Coordinates of C-alpha atoms and ligand atoms in Angstrom, one line a residue:
X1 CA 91.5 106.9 108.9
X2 CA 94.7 105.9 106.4
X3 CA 96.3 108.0 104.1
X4 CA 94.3 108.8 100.7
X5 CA 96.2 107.6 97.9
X6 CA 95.7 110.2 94.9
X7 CA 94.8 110.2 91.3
X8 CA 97.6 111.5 88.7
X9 CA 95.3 112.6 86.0
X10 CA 95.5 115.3 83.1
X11 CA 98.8 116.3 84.7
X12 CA 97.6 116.9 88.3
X13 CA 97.7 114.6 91.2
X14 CA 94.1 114.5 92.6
X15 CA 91.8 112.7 95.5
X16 CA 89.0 111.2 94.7
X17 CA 85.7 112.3 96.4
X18 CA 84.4 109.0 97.5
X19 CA 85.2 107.5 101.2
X20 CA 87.3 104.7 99.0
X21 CA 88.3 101.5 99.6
X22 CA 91.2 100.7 102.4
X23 CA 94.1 98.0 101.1
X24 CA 94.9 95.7 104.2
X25 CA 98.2 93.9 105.0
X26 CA 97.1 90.4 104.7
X27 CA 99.5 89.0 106.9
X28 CA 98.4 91.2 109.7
X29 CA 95.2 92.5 108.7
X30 CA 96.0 95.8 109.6
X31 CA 94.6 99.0 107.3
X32 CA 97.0 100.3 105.1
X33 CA 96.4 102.8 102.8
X34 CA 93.0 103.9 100.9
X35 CA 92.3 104.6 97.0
X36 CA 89.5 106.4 95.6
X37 CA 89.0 107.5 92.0
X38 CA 85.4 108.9 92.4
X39 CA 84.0 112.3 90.6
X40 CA 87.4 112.0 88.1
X41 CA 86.5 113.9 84.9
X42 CA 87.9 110.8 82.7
X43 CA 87.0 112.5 79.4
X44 CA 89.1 115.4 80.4
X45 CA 92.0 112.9 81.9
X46 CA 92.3 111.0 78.9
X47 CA 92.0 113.7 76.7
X48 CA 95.0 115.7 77.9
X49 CA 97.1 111.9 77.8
X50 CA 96.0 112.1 74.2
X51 CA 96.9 115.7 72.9
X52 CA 99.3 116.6 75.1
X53 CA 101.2 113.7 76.4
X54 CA 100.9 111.8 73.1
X55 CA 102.2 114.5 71.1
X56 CA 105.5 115.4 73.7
X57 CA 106.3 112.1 73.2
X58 CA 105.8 111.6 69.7
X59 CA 108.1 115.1 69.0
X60 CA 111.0 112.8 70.6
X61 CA 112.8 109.8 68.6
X62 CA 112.8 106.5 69.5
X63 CA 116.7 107.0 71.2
X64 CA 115.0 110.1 73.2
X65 CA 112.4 108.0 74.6
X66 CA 115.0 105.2 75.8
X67 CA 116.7 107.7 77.2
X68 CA 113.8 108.2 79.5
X69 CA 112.8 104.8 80.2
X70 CA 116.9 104.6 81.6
X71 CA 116.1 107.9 83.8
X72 CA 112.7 106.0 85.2
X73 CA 114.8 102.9 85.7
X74 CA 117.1 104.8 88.0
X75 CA 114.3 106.4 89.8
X76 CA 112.7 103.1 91.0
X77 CA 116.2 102.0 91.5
X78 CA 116.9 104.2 93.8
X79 CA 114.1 103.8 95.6
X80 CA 113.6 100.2 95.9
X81 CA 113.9 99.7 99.6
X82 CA 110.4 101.6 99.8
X83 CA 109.0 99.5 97.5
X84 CA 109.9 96.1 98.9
X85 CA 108.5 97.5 102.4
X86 CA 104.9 98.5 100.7
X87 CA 105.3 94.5 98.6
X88 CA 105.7 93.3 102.2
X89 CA 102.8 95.0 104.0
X90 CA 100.4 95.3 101.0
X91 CA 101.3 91.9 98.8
X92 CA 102.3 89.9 102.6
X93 CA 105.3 88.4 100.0
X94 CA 108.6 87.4 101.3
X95 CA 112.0 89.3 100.2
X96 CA 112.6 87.1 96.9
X97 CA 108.8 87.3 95.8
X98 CA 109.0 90.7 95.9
X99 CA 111.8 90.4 94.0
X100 CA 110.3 88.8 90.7
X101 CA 107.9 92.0 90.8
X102 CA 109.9 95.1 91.9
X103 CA 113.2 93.7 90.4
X104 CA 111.3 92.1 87.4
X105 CA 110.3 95.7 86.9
X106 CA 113.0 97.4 86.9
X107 CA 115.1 95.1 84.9
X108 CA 112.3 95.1 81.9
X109 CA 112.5 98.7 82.3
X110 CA 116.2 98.5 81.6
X111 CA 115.8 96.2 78.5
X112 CA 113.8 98.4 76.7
X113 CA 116.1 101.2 77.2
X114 CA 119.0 99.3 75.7
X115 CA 116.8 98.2 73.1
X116 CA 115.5 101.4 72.3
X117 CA 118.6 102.6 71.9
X118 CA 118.8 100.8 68.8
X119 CA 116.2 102.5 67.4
X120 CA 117.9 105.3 66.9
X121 CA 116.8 108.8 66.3
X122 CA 113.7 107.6 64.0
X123 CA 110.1 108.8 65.1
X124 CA 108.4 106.3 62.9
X125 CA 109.7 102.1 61.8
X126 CA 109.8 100.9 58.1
X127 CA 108.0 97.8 58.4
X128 CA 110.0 95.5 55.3
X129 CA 111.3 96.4 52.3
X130 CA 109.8 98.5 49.1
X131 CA 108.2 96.0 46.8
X132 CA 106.9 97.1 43.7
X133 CA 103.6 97.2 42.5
X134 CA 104.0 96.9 38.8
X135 CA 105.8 95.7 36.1
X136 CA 108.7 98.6 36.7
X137 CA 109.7 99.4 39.5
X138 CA 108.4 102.9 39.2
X139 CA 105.3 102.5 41.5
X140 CA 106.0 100.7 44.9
X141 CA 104.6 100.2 48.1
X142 CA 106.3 100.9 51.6
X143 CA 105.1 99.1 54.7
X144 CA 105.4 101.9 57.7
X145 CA 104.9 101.6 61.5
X146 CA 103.6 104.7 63.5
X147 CA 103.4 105.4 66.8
X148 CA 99.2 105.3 67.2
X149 CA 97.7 108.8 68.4
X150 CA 96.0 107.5 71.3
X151 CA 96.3 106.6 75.2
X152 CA 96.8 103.2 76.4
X153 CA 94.8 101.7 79.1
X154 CA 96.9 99.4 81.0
X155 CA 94.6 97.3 83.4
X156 CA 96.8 95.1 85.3
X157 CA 95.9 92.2 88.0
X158 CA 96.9 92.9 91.7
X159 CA 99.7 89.9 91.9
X160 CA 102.3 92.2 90.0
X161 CA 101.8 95.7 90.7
X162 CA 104.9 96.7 90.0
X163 CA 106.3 94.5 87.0
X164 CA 103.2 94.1 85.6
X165 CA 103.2 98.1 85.5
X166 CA 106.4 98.5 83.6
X167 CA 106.2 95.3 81.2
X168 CA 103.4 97.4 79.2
X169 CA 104.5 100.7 79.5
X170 CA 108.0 100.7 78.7
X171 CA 107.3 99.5 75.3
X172 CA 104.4 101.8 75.1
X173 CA 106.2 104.7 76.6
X174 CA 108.8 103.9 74.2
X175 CA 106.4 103.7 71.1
X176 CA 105.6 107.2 72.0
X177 CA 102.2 106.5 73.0
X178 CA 101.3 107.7 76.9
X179 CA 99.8 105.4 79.1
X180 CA 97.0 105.6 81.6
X181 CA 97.5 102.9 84.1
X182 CA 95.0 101.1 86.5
X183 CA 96.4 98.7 88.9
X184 CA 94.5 95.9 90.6
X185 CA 92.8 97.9 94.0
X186 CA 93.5 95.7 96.8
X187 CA 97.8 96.2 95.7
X188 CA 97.6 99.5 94.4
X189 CA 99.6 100.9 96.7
X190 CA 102.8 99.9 94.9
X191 CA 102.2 101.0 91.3
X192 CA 100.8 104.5 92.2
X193 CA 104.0 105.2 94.6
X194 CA 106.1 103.8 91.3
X195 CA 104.3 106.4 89.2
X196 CA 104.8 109.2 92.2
X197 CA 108.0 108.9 92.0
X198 CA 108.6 109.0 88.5
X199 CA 106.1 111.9 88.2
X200 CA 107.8 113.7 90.9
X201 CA 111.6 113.1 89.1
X202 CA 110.1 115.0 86.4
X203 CA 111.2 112.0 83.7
X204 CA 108.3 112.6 81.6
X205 CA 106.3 114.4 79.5
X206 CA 103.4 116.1 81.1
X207 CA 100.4 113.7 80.3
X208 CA 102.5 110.7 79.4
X209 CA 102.1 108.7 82.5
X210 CA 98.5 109.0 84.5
X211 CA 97.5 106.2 87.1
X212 CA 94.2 105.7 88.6
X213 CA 93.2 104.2 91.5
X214 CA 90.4 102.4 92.7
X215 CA 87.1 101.7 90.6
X216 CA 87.6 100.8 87.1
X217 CA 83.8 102.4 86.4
X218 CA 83.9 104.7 83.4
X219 CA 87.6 103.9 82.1
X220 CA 86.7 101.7 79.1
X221 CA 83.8 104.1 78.1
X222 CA 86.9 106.9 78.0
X223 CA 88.5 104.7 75.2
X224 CA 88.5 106.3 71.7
X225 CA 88.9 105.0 68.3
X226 CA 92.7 105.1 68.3
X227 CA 93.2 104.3 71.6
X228 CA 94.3 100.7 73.1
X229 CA 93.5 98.8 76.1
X230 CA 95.8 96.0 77.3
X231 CA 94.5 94.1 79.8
X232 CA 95.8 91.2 82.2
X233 CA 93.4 89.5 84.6
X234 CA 90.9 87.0 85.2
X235 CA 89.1 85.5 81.9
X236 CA 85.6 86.6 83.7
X237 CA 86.7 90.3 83.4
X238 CA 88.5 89.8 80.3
X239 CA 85.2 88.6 78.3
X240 CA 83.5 92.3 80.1
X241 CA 86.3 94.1 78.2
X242 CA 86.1 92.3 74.9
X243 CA 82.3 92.8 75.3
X244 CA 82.9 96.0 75.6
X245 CA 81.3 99.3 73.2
X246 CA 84.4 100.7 72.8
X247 CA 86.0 97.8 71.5
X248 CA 82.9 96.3 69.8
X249 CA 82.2 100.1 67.9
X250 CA 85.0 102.3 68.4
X251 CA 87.7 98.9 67.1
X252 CA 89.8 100.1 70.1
X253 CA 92.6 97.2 69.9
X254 CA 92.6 94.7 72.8
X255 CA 95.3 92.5 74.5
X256 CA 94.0 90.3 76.5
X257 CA 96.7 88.5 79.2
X258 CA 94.5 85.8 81.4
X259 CA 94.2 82.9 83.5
X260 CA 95.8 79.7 82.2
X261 CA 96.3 75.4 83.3
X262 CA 100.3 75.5 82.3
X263 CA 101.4 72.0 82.4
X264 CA 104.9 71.0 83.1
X265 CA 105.7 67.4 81.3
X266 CA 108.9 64.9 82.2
X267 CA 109.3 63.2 78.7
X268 CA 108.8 59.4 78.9
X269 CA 112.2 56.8 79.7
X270 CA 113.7 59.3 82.8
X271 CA 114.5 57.6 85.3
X272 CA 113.1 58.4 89.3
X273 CA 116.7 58.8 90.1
X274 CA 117.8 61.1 86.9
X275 CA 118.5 64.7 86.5
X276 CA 115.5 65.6 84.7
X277 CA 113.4 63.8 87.4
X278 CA 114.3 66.4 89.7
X279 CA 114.7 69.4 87.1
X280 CA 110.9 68.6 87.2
X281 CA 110.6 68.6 90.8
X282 CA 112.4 71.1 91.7
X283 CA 110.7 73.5 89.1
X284 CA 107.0 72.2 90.2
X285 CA 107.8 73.1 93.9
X286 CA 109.3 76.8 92.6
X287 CA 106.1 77.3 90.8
X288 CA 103.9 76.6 93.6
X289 CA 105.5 77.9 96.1
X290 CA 106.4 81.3 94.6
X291 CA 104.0 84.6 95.3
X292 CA 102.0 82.0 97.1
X293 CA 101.1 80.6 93.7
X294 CA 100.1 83.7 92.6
X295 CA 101.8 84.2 89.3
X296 CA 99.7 83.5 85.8
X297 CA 102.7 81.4 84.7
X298 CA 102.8 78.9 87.4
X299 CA 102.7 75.0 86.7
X300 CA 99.1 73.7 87.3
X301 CA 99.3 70.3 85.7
X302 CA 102.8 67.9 86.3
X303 CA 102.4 65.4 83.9
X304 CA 104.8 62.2 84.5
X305 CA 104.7 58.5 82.8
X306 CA 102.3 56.1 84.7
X307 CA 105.2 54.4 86.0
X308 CA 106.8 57.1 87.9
X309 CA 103.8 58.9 89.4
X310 CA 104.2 57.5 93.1
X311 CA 107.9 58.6 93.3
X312 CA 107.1 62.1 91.9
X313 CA 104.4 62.2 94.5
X314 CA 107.0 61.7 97.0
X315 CA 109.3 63.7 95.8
X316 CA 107.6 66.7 95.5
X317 CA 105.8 66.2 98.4
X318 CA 109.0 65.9 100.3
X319 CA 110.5 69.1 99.2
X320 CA 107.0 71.0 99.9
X321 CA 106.7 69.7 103.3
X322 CA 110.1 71.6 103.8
X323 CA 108.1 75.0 102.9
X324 CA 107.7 77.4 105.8
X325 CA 104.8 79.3 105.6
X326 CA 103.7 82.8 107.4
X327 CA 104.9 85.7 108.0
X328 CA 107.2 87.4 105.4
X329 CA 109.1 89.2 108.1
X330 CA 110.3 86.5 109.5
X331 CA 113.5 85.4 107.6
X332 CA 113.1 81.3 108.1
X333 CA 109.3 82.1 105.9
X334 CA 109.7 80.2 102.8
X335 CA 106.5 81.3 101.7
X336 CA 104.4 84.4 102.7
X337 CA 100.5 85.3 102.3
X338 CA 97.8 85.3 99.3
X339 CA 96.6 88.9 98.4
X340 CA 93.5 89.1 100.7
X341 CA 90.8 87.3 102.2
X342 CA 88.4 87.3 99.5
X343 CA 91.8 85.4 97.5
X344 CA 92.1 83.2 100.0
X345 CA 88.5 82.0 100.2
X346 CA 88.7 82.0 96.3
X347 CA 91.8 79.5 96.6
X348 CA 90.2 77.3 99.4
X349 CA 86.9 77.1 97.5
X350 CA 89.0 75.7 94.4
X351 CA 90.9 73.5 96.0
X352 CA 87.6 72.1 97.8
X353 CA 86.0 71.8 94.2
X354 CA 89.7 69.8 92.7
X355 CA 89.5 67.6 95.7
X356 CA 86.1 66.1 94.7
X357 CA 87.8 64.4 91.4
X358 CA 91.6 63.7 93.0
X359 CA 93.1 62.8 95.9
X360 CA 95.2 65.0 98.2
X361 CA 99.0 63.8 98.0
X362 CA 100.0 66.6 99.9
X363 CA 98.2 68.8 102.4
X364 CA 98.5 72.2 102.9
X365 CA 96.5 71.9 106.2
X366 CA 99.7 70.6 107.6
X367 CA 101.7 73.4 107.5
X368 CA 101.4 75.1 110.8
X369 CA 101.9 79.1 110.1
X370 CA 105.5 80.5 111.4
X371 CA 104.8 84.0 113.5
X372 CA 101.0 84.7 112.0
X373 CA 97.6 84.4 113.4
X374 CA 96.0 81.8 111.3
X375 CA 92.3 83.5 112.2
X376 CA 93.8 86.8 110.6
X377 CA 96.8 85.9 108.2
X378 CA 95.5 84.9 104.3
X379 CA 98.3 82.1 104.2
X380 CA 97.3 79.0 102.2
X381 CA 99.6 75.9 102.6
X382 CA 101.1 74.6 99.4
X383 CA 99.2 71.6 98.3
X384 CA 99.7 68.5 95.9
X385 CA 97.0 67.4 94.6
X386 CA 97.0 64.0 92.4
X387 CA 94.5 61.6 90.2
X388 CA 95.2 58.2 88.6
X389 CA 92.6 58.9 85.9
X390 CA 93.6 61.5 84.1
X391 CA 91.3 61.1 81.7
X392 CA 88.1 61.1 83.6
X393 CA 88.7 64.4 85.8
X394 CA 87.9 67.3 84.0
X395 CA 88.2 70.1 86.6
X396 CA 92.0 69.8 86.4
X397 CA 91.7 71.1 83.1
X398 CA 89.7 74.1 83.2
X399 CA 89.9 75.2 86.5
X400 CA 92.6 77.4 87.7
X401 CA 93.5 77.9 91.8
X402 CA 95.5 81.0 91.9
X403 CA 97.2 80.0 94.8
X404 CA 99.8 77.2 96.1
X405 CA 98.1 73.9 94.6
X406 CA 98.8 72.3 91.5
X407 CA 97.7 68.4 90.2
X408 CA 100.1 65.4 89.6
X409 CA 98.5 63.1 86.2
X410 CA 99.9 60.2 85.0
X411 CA 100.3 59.9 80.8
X412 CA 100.8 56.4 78.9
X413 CA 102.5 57.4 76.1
X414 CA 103.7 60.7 74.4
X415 CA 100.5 61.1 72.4
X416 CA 98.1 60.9 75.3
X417 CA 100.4 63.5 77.4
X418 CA 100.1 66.2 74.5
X419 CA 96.3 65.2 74.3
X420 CA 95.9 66.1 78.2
X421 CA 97.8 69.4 77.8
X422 CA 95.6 70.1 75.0
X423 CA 92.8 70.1 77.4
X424 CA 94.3 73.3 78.7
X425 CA 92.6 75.1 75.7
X426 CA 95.7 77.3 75.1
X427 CA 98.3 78.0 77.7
X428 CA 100.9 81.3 78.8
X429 CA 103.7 78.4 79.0
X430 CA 104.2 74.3 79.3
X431 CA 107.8 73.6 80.3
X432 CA 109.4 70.1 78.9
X433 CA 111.9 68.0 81.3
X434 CA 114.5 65.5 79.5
X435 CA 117.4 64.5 78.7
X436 CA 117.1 63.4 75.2
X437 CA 117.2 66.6 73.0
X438 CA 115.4 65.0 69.9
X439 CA 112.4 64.1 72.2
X440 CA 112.4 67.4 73.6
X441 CA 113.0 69.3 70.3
X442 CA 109.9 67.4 68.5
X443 CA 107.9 68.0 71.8
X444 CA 108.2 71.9 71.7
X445 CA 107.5 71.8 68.5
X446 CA 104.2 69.9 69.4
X447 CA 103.0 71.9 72.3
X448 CA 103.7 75.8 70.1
X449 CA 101.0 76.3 68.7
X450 CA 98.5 76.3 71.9
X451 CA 101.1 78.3 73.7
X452 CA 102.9 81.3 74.4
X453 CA 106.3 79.8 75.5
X454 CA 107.6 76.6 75.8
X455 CA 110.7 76.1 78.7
X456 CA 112.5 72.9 77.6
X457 CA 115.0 72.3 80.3
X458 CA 117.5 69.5 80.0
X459 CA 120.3 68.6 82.2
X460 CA 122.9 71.1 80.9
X461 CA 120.6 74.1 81.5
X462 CA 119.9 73.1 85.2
X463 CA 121.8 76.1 86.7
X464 CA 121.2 78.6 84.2
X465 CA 117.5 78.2 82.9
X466 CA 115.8 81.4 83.4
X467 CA 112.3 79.9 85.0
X468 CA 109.5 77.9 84.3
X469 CA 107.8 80.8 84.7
X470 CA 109.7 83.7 85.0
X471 CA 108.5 86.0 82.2
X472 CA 111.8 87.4 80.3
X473 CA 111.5 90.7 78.2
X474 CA 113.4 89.0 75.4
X475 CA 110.8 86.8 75.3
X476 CA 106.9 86.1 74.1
X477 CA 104.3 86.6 77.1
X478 CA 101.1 85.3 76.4
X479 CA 99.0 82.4 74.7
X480 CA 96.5 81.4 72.8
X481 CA 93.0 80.6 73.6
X482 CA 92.4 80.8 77.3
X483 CA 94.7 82.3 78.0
X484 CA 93.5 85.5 76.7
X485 CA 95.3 85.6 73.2
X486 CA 96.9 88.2 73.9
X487 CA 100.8 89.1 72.8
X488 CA 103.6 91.3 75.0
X489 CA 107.1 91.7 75.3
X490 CA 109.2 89.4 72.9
X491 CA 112.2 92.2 72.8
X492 CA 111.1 94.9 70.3
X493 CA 108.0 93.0 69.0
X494 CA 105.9 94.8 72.1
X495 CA 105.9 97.8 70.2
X496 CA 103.7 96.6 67.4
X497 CA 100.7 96.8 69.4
X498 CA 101.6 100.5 70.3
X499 CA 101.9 101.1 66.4
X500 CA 99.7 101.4 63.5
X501 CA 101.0 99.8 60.1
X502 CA 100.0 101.1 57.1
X503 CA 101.4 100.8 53.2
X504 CA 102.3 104.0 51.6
X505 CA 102.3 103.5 47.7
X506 CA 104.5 106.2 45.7
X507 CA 107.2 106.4 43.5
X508 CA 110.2 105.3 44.6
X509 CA 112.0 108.8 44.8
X510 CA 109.4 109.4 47.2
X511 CA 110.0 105.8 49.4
X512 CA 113.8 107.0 49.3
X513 CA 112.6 110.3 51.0
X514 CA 110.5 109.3 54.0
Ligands
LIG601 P1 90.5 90.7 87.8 O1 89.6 90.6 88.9 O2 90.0 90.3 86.5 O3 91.0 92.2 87.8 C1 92.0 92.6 86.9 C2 91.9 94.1 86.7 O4 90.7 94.4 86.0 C3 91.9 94.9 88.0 O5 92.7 96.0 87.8 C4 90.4 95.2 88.1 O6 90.2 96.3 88.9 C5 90.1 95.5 86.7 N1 88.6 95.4 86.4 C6 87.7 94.7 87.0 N2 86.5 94.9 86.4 C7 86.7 95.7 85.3 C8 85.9 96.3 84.3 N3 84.6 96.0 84.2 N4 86.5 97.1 83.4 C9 87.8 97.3 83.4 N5 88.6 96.8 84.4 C10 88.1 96.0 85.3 O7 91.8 89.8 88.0 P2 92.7 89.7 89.4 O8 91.9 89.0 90.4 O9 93.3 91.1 89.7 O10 93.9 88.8 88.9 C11 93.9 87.4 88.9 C12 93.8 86.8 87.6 O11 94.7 87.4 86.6 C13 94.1 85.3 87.6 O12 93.1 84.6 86.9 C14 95.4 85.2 86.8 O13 95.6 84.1 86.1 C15 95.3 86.4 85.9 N6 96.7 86.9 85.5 C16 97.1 86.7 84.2 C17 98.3 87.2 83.8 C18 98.8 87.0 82.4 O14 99.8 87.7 82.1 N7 98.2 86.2 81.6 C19 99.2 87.8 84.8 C20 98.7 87.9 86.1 C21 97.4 87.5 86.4 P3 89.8 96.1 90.5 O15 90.9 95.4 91.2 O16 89.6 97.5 91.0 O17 88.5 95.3 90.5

């Protein structure tokens, strides 16, 4: 039988009882590694995050607590080679895939160390300035930010067990608030060797960084009232979690990251043969070609004018014909596996249910796998998908394939392009493609409000853009609506979920002394 990942709990690693469930290399199929979190004593668990974790790092200033987030940043630094060999077996990504996650990771990490530097040797943030409350100013009122005194429950999806990890709990970590994380079970193998070896450096607190591995039965009802979940994953589970008693009774405070249709749009008067032309399809290969498609952020809708939609057709079909796809160990793979089986019958079951309102421009049937055993490997090939009437298909909208596939709509005119994104319902990011910054300014401006991020790239960012939908720490992750409402990173504005404002009215003497 595999090794037996353990629990780190109430500041003890510990097995789980149950027989668990084994994480497979999807590219192979063989068995990997198992996780089990049955017979936990979760009250007890979560309890000692609380009281002693919580209050270890709540005795340290904000500049302390950067200082450990650098010392875990150098710990996964250092051991980085082990995790791009567990992304390899366990995620079946190539070398750069991995990248975005382990080296998306560890870079966040790093941010929020510099950033907390700036912080300074405070243990609580003034939120504004004194204003007072009467006619003198004898009587005022001071906005404060406090580190909550609770755990946070980090539930994470299994395409970015390791950045997906670190982008909540640095800032929580740095908030002073310990973290109890659960990572996706069929990629857990990543994340709980992350913690292992931060917990085994000794960074930390004792109780400031738990994991657990394997069912998510019993965590939410382990949630107190001061306590907070944040939560990235499908909208399915994401409606259990909301429905939740714990949030519904106990006002536990949810963040909610999850699925999203994020449209990419060329503005209208490019021509086939311009730069932002192929900004655009450049960018819509990248997106669905990276992590197999995999990634939250990737472009699911290309919108282009009616009157270049054959030539982007053929464009991108060009460059994703060139895609190699199999097995990550092989260094001419462009493209490695999907997550698992049960993914990649989820995928093939979405694009069946896509194809019955568009056309197939380009198929992913074609791509004959490189070194993998198409009856065992979960490799999907990249496919364009495309309709004519944008209008009348509604799937397109509302149904997300987590994998390589993405749809090509034509628009008439500006208005009807921002109507069709609209039909997203709220988006993580729509990225803009032009060359005429008036058009793209009033455009972003358009598409805010239903999203997270808008990525306007015009010709003179073509080599330094950071990524349709690469998720920066400086910037806002997460959108509206669908896509979970939910708010992370944004520099130093992640912490305000980790903290609990409240207005302390005094004289001013007394302001001037906190
Ligand atoms: P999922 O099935 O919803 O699972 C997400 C996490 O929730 C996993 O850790 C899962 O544990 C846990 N979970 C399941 N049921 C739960 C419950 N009743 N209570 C508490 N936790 C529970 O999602 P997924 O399949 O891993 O991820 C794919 C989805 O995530 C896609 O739709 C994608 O768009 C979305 N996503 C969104 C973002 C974003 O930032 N917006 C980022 C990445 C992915 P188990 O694995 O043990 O079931």
């Amino acid at each position: 039988m595999s090794e037996l990942l353990h629990n780190h709990l109430a500041g003890r690693w510990i097995a789980g009882t149950g027989a668990g469930t084994t994480l497979v290399d999807p590219v192979l199929g063989d068995e990997l590694v198992r996780v089990d979190a049955t017979g936990l004593d979760l009250g007890a668990g979560f309890s000692f995050a609380r009281e002693q974790g919580g209050a270890a790092l709540r005795a340290l200033s904000y500049r302390e607590r950067a200082t450990l987030l650098a010392a875990m940043q150098q710990v996964l630094q250092v051991n980085r080679d082990a995790y791009y060999a567990i992304a390899t077996a366990n995620s079946g990504t190539v070398k750069n895939d991995s990248a975005v996650d382990i080296d998306g990771a560890i870079y966040t990490l790093g941010q929020y160390a510099r950033w907390g530097e700036t912080l300074g040797e405070r243990r609580f943030l003034p939120d504004g300035e004194a204003v007072k409350l009467g006619k003198d100013a004898s009587f005022q009122s001071q906005h404060l930010q406090l580190p909550t005194r609770g755990v946070a429950l980090l539930i994470n999806a299994f395409n970015f067990p390791a950045w997906g990890l670190w982008e909540k709990a640095a800032p929580a970590l740095l908030s002073g608030v310990p973290v109890i994380v659960k990572p996706a079970t069929a990629t857990a193998w990543l994340a709980q060797r992350m913690v292992q070896d931060v917990v085994a450096a000794g960074v930390l607190p004792a109780g400031a960084l738990s994991i657990v591995c394997g069912s998510s039965a019993g965590l939410m009802d382990a949630l107190r009232p001061m306590d907070v979940v944040s939560f990235t994953g499908s909208a399915e589970t994401a409606a259990v979690i909301r429905g939740h008693r714990a949030v519904a009774q106990h006002s536990v405070r949810t963040s909610i990251e999850a699925d999203s249709l994020n449209a990419a749009l060329l503005l209208e008067g490019e021509a086939p043969d311009g730069e932002a032309f192929g900004l655009l399809v450049k960018e819509a290969v990248r997106e669905m070609t990276v992590k197999s498609g995999q990634k939250c952020t990737a472009i699911r809708r290309i919108l282009v004018p009616e009157a270049l939609y054959d030539s982007a057709a053929e464009a991108i079909g060009a460059r994703l014909a060139k895609i190699s796809v199999g097995n990550p160990r092989n260094d001419t793979v462009r493209m490695g596996a999907l997550v698992s089986r049960a993914q990649q019958a989820a995928v093939r079951d979405g694009l069946a249910q896509l194809q019955r309102e568009t056309q197939t421009l380009h198929d992913g049937a074609t791509h004959a796998l490189v070194d993998a055993d198409p009856a065992i490997a979960c490799c999907v090939g990249p496919t364009l998908l495309g309709t004519r009437d944008a209008d009348g298909a509604s799937l397109v909208h509302d149904t997300e394939v987590f994998g390589p596939v993405a749809t090509l709509l034509p628009y008439r005119d500006a208005e009807h392009a921002l109507s069709l994104i609209r039909r997203g319902q709220g988006s993580l990011v729509a990225s803009v493609y032009g060359s005429d910054a008036a058009a793209l300014a009033r455009t972003a401006v358009e598409l805010a409000d239903g999203h997270g991020r808008v990525h306007v790239i015009s010709p003179e960012v073509a080599a330094s853009h950071s990524g349709h939908g690469n998720v920066m720490p400086q910037s806002l992750h997460g959108g509206p609506g669908r896509a979970g409402g939910g708010e992370e990173l944004g520099g130093l504005r992640a912490l305000n979920f980790y903290h609990r404002r409240c207005a302390v009215q005094a004289a001013a003497g007394v302001l001037a002394a906190l």
